[in-house]
PDB file of N, CA and C and ligand atoms in Angstrom:
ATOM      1  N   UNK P   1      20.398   2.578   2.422  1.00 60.00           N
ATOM      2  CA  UNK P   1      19.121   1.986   2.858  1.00 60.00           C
ATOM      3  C   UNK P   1      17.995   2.979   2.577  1.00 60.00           C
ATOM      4  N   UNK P   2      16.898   2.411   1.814  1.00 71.00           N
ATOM      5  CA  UNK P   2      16.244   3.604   1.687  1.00 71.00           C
ATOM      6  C   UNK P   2      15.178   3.269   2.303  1.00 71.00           C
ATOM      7  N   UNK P   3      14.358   4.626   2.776  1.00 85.00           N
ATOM      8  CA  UNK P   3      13.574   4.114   3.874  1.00 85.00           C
ATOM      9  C   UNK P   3      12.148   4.159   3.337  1.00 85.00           C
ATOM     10  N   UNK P   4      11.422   3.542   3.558  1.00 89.00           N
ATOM     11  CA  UNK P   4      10.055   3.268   3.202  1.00 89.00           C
ATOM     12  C   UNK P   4       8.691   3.583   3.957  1.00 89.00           C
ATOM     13  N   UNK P   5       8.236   4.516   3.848  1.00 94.00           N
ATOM     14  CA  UNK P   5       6.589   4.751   4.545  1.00 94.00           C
ATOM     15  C   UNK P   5       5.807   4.515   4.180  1.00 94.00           C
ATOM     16  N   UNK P   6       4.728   4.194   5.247  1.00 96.00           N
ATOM     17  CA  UNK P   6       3.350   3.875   5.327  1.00 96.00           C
ATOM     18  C   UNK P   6       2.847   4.692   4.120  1.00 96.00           C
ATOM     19  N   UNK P   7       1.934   4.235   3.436  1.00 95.00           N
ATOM     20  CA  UNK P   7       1.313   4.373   2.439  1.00 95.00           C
ATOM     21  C   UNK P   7      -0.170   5.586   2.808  1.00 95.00           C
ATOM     22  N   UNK P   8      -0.188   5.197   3.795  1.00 94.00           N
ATOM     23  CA  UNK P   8      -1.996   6.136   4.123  1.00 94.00           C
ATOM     24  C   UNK P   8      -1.571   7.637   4.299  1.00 94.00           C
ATOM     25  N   UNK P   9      -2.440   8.375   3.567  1.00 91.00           N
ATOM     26  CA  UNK P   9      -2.230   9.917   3.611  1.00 91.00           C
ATOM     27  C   UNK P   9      -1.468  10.557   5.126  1.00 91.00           C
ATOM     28  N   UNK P  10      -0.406  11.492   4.848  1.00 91.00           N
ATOM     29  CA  UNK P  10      -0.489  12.230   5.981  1.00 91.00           C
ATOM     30  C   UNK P  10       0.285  11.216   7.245  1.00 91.00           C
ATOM     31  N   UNK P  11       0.456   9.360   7.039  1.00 94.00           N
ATOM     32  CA  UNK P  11       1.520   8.966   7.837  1.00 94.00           C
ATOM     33  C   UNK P  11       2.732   8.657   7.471  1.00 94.00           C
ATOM     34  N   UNK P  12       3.682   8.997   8.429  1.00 94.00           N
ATOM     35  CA  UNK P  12       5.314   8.930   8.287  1.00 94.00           C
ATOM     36  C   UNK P  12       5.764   7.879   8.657  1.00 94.00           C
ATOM     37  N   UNK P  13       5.316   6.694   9.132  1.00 96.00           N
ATOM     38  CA  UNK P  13       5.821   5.785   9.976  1.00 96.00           C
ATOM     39  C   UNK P  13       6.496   4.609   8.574  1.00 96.00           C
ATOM     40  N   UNK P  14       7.639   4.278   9.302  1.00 95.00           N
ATOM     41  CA  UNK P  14       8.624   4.011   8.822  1.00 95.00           C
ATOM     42  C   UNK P  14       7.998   2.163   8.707  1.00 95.00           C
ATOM     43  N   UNK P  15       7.875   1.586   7.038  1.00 95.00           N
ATOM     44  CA  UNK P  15       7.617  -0.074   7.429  1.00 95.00           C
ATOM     45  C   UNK P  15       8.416  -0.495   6.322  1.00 95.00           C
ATOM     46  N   UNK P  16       8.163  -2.166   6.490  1.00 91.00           N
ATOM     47  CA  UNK P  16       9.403  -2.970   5.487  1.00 91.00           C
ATOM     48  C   UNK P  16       8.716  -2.503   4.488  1.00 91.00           C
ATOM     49  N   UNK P  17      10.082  -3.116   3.338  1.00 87.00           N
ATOM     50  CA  UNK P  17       9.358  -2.300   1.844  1.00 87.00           C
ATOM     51  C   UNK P  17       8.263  -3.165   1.439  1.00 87.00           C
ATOM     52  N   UNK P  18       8.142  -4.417   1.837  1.00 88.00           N
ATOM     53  CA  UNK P  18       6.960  -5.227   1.165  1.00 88.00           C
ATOM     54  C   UNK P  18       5.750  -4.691   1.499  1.00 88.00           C
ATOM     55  N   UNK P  19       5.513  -4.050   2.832  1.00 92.00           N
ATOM     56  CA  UNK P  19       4.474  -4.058   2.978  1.00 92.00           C
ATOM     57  C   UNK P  19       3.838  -2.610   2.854  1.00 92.00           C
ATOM     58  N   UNK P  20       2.802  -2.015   2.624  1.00 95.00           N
ATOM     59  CA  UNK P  20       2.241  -1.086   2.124  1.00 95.00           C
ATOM     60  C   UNK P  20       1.877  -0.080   3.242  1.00 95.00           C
ATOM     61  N   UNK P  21       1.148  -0.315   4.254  1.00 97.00           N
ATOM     62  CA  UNK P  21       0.986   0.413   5.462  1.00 97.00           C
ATOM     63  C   UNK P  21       1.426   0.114   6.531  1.00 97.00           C
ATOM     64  N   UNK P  22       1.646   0.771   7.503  1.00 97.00           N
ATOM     65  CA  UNK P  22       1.802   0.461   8.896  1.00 97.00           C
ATOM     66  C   UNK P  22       0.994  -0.443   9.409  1.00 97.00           C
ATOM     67  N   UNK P  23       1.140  -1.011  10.717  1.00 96.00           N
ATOM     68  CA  UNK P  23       0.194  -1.921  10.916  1.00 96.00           C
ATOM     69  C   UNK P  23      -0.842  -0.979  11.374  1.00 96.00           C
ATOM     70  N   UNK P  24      -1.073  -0.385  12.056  1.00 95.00           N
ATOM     71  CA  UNK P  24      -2.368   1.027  12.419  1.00 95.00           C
ATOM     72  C   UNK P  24      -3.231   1.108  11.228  1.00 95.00           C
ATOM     73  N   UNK P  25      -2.642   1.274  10.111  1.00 96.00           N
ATOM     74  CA  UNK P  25      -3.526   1.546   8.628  1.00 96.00           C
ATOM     75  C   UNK P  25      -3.684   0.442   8.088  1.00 96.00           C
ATOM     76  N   UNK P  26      -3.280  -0.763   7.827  1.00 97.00           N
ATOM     77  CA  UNK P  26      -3.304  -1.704   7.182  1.00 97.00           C
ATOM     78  C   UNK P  26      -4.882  -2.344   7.724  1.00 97.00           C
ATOM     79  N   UNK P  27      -4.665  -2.353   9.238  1.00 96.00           N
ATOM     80  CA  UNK P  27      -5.946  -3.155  10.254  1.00 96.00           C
ATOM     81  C   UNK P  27      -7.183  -2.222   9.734  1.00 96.00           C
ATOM     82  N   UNK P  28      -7.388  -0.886   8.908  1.00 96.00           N
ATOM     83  CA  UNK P  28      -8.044  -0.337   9.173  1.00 96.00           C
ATOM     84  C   UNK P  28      -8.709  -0.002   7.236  1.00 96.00           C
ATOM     85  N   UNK P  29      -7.746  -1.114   6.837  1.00 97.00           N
ATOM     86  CA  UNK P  29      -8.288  -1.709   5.520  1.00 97.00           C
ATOM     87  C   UNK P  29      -9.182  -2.336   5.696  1.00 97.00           C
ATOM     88  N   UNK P  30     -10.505  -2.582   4.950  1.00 97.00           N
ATOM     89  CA  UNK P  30     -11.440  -3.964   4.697  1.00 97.00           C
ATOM     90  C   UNK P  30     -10.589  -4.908   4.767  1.00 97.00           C
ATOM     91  N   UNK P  31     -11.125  -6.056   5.318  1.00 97.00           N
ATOM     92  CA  UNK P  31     -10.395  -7.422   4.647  1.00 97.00           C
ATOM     93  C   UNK P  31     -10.606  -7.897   3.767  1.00 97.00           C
ATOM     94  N   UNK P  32     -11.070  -7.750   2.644  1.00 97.00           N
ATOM     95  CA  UNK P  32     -11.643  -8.204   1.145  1.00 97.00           C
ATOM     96  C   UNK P  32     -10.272  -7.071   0.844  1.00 97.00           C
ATOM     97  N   UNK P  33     -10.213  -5.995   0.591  1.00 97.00           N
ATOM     98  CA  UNK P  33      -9.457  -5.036   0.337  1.00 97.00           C
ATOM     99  C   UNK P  33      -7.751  -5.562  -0.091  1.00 97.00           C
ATOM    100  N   UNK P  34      -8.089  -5.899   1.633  1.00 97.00           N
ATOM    101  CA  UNK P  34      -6.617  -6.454   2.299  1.00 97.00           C
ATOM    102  C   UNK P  34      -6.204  -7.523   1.373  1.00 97.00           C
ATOM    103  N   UNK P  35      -6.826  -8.617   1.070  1.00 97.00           N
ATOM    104  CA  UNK P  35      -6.674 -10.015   0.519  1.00 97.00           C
ATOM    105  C   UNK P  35      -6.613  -9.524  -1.137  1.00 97.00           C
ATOM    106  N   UNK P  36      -6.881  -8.496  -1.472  1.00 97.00           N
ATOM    107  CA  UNK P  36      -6.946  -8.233  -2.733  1.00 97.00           C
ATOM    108  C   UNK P  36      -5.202  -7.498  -2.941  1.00 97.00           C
ATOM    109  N   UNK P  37      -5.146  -6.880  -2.189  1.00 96.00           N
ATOM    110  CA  UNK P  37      -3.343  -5.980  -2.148  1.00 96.00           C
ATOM    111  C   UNK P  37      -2.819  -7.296  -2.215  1.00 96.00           C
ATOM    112  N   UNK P  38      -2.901  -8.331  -1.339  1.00 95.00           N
ATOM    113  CA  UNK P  38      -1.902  -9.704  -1.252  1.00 95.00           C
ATOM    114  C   UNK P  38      -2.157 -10.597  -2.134  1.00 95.00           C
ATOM    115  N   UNK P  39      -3.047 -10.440  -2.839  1.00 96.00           N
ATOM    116  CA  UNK P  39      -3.785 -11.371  -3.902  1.00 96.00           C
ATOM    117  C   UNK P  39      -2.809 -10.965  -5.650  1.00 96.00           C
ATOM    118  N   UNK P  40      -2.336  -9.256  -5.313  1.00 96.00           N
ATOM    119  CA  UNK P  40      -1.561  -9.057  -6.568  1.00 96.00           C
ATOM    120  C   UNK P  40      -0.216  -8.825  -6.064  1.00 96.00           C
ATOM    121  N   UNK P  41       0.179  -8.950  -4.891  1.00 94.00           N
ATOM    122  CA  UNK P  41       1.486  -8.525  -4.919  1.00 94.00           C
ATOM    123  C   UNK P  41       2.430  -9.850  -5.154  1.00 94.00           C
ATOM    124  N   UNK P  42       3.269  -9.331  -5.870  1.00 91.00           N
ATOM    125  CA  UNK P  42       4.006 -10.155  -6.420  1.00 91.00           C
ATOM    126  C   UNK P  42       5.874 -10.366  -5.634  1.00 91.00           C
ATOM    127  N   UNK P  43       6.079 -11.362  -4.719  1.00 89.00           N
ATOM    128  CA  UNK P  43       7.545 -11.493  -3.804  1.00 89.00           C
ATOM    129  C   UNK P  43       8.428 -10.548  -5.336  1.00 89.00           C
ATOM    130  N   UNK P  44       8.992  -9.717  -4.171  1.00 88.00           N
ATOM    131  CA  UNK P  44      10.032  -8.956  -5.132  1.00 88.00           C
ATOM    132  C   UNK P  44      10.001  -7.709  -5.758  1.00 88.00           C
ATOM    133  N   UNK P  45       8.860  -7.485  -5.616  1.00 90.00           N
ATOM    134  CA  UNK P  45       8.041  -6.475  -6.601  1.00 90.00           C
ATOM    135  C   UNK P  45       8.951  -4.965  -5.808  1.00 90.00           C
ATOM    136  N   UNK P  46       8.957  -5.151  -4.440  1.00 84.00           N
ATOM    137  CA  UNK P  46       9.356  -3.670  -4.049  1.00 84.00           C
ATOM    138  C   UNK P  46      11.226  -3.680  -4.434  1.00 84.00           C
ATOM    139  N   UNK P  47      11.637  -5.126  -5.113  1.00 85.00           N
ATOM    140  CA  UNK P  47      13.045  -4.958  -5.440  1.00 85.00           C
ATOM    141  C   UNK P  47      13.164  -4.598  -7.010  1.00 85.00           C
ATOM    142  N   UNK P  48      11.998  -5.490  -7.548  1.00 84.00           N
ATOM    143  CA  UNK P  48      12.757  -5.220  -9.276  1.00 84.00           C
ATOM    144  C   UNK P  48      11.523  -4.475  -9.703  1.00 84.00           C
ATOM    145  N   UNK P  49      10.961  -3.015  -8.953  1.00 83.00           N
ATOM    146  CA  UNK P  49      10.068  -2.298  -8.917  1.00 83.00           C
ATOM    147  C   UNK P  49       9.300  -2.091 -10.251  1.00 83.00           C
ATOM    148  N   UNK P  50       8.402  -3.018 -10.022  1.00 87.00           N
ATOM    149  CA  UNK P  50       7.704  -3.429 -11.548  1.00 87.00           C
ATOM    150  C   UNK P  50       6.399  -4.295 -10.833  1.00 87.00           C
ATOM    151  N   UNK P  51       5.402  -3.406  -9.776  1.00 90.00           N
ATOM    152  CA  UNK P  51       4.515  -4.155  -9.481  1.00 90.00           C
ATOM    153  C   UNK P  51       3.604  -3.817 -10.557  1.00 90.00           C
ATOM    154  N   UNK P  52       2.720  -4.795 -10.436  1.00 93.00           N
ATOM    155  CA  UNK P  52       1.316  -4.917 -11.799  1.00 93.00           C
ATOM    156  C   UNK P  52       0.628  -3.654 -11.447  1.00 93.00           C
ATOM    157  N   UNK P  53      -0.137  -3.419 -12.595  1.00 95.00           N
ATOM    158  CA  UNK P  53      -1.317  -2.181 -12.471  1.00 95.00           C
ATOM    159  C   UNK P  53      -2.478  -2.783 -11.220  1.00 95.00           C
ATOM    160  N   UNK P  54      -2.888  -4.201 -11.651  1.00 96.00           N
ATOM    161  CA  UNK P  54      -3.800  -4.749 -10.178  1.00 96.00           C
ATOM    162  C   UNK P  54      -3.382  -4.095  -8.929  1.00 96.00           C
ATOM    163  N   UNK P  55      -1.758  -4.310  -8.956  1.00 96.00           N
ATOM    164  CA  UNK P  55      -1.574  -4.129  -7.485  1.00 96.00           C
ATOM    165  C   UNK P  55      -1.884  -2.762  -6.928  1.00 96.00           C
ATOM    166  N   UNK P  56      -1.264  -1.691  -7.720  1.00 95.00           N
ATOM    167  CA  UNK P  56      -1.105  -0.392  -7.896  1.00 95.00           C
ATOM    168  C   UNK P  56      -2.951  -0.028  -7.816  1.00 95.00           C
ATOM    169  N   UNK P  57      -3.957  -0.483  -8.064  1.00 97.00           N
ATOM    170  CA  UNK P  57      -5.078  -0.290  -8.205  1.00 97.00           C
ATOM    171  C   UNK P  57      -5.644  -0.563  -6.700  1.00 97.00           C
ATOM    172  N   UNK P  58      -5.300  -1.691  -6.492  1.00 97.00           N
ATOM    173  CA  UNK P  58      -5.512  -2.174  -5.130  1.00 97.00           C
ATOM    174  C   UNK P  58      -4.869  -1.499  -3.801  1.00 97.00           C
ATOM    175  N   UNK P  59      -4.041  -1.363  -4.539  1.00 96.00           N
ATOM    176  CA  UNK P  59      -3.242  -0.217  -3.525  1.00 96.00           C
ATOM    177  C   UNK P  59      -3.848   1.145  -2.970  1.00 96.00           C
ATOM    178  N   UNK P  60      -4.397   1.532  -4.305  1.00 96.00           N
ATOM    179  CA  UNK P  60      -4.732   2.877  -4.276  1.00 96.00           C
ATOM    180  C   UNK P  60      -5.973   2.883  -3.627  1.00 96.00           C
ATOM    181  N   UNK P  61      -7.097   1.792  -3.535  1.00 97.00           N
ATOM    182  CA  UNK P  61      -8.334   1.874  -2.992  1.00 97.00           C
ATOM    183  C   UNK P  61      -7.732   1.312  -1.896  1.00 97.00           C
ATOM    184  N   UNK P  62      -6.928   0.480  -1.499  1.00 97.00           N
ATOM    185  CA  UNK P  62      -6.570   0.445   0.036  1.00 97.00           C
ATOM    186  C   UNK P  62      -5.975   1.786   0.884  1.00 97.00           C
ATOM    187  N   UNK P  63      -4.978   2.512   0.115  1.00 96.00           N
ATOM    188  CA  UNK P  63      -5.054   4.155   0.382  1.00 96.00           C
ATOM    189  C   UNK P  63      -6.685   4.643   1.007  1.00 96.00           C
ATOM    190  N   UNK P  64      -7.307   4.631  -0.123  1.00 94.00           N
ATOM    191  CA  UNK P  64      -8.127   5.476  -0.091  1.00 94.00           C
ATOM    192  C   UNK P  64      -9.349   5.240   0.622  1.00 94.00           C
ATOM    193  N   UNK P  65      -9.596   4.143   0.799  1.00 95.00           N
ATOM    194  CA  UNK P  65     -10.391   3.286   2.472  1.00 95.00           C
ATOM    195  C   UNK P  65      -9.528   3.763   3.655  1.00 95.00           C
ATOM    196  N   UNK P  66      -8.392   3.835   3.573  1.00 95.00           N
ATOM    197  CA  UNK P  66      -7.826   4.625   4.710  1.00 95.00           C
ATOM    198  C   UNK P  66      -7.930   6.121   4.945  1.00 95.00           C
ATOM    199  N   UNK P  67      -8.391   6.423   3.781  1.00 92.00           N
ATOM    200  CA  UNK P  67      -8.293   8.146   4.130  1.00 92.00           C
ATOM    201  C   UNK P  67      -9.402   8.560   4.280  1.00 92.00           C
ATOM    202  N   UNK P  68     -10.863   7.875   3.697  1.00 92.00           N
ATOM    203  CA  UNK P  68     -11.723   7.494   4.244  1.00 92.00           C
ATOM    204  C   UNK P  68     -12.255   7.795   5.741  1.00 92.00           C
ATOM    205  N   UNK P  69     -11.641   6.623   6.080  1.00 91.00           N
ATOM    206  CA  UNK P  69     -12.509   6.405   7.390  1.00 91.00           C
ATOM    207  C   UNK P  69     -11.892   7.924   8.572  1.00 91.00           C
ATOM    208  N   UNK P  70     -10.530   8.192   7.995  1.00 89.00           N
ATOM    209  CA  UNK P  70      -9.814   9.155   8.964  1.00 89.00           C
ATOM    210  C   UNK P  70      -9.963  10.297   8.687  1.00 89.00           C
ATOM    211  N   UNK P  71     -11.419  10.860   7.408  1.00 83.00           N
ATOM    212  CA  UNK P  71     -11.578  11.614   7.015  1.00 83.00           C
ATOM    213  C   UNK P  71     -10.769  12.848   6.403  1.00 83.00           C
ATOM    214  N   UNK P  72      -9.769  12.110   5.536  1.00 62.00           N
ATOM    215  CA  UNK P  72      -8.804  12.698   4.796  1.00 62.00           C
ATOM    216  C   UNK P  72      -9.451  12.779   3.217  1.00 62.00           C
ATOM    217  N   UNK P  73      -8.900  13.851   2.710  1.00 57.00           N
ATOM    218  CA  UNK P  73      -9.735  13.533   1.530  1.00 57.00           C
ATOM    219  C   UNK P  73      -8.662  12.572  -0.062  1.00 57.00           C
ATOM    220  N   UNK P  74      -9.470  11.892  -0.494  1.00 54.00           N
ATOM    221  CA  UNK P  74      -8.425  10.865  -0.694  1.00 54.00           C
ATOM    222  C   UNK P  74      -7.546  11.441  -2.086  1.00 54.00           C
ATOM    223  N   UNK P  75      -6.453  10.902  -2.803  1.00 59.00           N
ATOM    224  CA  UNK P  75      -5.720  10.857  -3.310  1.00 59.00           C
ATOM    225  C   UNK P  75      -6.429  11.304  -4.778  1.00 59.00           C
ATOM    226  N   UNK P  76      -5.871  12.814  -5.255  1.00 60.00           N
ATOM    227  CA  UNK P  76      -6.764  12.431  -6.480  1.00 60.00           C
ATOM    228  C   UNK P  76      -6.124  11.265  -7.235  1.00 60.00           C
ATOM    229  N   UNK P  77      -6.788  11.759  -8.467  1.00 57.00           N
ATOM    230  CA  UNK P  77      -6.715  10.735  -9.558  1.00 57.00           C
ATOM    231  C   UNK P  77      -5.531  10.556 -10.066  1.00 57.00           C
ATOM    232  N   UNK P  78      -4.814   9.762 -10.693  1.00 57.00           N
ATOM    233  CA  UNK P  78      -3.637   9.796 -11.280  1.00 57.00           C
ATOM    234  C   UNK P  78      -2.431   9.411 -10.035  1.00 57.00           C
ATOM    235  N   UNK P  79      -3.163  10.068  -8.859  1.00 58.00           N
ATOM    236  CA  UNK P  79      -1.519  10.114  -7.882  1.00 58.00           C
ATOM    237  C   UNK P  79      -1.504   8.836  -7.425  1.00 58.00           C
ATOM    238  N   UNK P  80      -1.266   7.952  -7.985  1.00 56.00           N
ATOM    239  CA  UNK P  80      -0.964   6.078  -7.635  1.00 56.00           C
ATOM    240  C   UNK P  80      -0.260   6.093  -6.437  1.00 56.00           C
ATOM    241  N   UNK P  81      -0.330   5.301  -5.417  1.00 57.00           N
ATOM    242  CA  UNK P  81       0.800   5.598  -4.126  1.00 57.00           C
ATOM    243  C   UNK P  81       2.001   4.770  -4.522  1.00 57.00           C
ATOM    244  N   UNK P  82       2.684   5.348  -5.045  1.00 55.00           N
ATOM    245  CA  UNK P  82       3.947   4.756  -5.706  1.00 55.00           C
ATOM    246  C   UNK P  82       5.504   4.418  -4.699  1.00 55.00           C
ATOM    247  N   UNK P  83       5.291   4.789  -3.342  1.00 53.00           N
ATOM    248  CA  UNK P  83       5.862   4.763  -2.621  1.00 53.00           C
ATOM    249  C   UNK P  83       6.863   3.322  -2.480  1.00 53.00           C
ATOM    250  N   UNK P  84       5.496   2.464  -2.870  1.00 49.00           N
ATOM    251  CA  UNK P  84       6.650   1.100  -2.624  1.00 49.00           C
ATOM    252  C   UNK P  84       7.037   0.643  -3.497  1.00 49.00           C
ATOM    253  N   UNK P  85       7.514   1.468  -4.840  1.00 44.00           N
ATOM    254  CA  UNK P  85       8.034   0.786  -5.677  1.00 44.00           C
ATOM    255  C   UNK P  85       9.124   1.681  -6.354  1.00 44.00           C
ATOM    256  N   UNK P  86       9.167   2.933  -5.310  1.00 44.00           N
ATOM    257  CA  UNK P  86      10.338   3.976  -5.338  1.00 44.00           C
ATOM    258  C   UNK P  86      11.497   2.922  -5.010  1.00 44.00           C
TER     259      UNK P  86
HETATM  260 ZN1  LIG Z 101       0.398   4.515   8.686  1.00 75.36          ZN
END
């Protein structure tokens, strides 16, 4: 079983693989943001780990609205949060 974390800088908390953050970080996405991560994710994607660049994009500014507001400094460039598709 492999275990899957929250996506936002700096948290450990343990969530299903579909979903990208904890619920703490996720709520603390925009909702335009939010609807945009669910708008590319594709059922399956964290099994036959081959999500789209959209998603991975969306992802990464949903990261980075989270690190944001918690005054983390965000993810450079290149480091995609690849977590859910380990
Ligand atoms: Zn979290």
């Amino acid at each position: 079983m492999i275990t899957h974390r929250c996506h936002a800088v700096g948290c450990t908390a343990t969530v299903p693989p579909n979903l990208l953050m904890c619920r703490r970080h996720w709520y603390m996405v925009p909702k335009p943001l939010r609807d945009e991560v669910w708008h590319h994710y594709r059922p399956g994607q964290e099994r036959h780990k081959r999500p789209s660049e959209a998603y991975l994009a969306a992802a990464k500014r949903a990261v980075d609205a989270v690190a944001a507001k918690e005054g983390q400094a965000a993810l450079p460039l290149g480091a995609a949060p690849v977590a859910s598709v380990r």
